[in-house]
PDB file of C-alpha atoms in Angstrom:
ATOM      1  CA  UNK A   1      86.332  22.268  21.119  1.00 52.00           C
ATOM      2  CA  UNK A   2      84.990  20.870  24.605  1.00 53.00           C
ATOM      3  CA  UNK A   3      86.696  24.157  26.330  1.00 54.00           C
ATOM      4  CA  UNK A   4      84.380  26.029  23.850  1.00 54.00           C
ATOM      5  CA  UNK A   5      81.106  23.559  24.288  1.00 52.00           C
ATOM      6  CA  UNK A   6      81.590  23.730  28.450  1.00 53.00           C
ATOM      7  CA  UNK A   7      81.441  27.088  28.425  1.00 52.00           C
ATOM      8  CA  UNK A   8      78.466  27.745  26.520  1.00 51.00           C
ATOM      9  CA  UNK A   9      76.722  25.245  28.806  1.00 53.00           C
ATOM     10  CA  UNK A  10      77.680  27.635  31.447  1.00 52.00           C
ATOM     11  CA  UNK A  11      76.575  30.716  30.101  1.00 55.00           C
ATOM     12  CA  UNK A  12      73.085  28.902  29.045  1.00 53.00           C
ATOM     13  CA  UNK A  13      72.964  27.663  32.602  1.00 52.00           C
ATOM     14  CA  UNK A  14      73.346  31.034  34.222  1.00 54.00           C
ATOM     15  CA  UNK A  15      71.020  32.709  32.057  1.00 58.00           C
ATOM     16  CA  UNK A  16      67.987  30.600  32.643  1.00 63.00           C
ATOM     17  CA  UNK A  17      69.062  30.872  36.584  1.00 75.00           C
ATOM     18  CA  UNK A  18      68.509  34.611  36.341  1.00 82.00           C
ATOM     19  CA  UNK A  19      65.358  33.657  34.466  1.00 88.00           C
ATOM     20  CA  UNK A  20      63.806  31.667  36.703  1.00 91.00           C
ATOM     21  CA  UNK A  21      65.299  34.258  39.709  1.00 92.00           C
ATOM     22  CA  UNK A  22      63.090  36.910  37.648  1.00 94.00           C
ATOM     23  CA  UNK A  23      59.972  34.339  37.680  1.00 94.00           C
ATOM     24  CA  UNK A  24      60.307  33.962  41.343  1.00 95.00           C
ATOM     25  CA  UNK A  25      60.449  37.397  42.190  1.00 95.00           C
ATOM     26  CA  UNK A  26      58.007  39.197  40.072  1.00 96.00           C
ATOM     27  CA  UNK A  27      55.133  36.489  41.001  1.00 97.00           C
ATOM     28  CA  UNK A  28      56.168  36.794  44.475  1.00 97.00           C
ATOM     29  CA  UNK A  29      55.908  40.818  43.969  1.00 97.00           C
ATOM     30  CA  UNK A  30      52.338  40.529  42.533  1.00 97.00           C
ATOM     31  CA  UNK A  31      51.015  38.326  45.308  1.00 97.00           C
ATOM     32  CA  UNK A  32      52.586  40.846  47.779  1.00 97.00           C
ATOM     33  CA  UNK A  33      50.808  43.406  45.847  1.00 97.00           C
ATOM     34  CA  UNK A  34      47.110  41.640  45.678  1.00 96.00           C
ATOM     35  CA  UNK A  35      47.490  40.564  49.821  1.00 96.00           C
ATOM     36  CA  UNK A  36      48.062  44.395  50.368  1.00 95.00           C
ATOM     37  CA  UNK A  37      45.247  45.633  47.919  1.00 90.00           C
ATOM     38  CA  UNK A  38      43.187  43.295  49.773  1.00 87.00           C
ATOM     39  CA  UNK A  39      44.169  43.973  53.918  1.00 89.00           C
ATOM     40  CA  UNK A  40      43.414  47.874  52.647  1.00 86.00           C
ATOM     41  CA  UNK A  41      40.115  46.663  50.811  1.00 81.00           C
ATOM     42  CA  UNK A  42      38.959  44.985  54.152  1.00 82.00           C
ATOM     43  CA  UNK A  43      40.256  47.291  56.428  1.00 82.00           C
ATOM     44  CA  UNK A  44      38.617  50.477  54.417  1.00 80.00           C
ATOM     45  CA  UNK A  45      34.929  49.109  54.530  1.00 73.00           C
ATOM     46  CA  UNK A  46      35.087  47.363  51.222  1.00 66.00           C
ATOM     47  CA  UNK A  47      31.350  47.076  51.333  1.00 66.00           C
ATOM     48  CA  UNK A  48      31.619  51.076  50.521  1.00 70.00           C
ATOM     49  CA  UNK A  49      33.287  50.320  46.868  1.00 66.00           C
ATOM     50  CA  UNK A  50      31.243  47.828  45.492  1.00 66.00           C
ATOM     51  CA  UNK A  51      27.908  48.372  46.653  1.00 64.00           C
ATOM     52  CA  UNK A  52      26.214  51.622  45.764  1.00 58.00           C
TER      53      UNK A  52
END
């Protein structure tokens, strides 16, 4: 019974390391993402898009 309990602590472990490795990465991909919108906003005259 603790050979079975240990290992279920590991697997519940590793998932929620993948989980949080998911977290990390998507946020990090959307900030990547809104820094490039924004350097191509800027360097495209962003005055051009919002004021007509």
């Amino acid at each position: 019974m603790k050979l079975e309990s240990i290992s279920v602590a590991d697997k519940d472990a590793n998932q929620s390391g993948v989980g949080k490795k998911f977290l990390i990465i998507s946020i990090s991909l959307t900030v990547l993402l809104n820094l490039s919108m924004a350097i191509w906003f800027f360097m495209n005259d962003m005055g051009r898009f919002l004021i007509k």
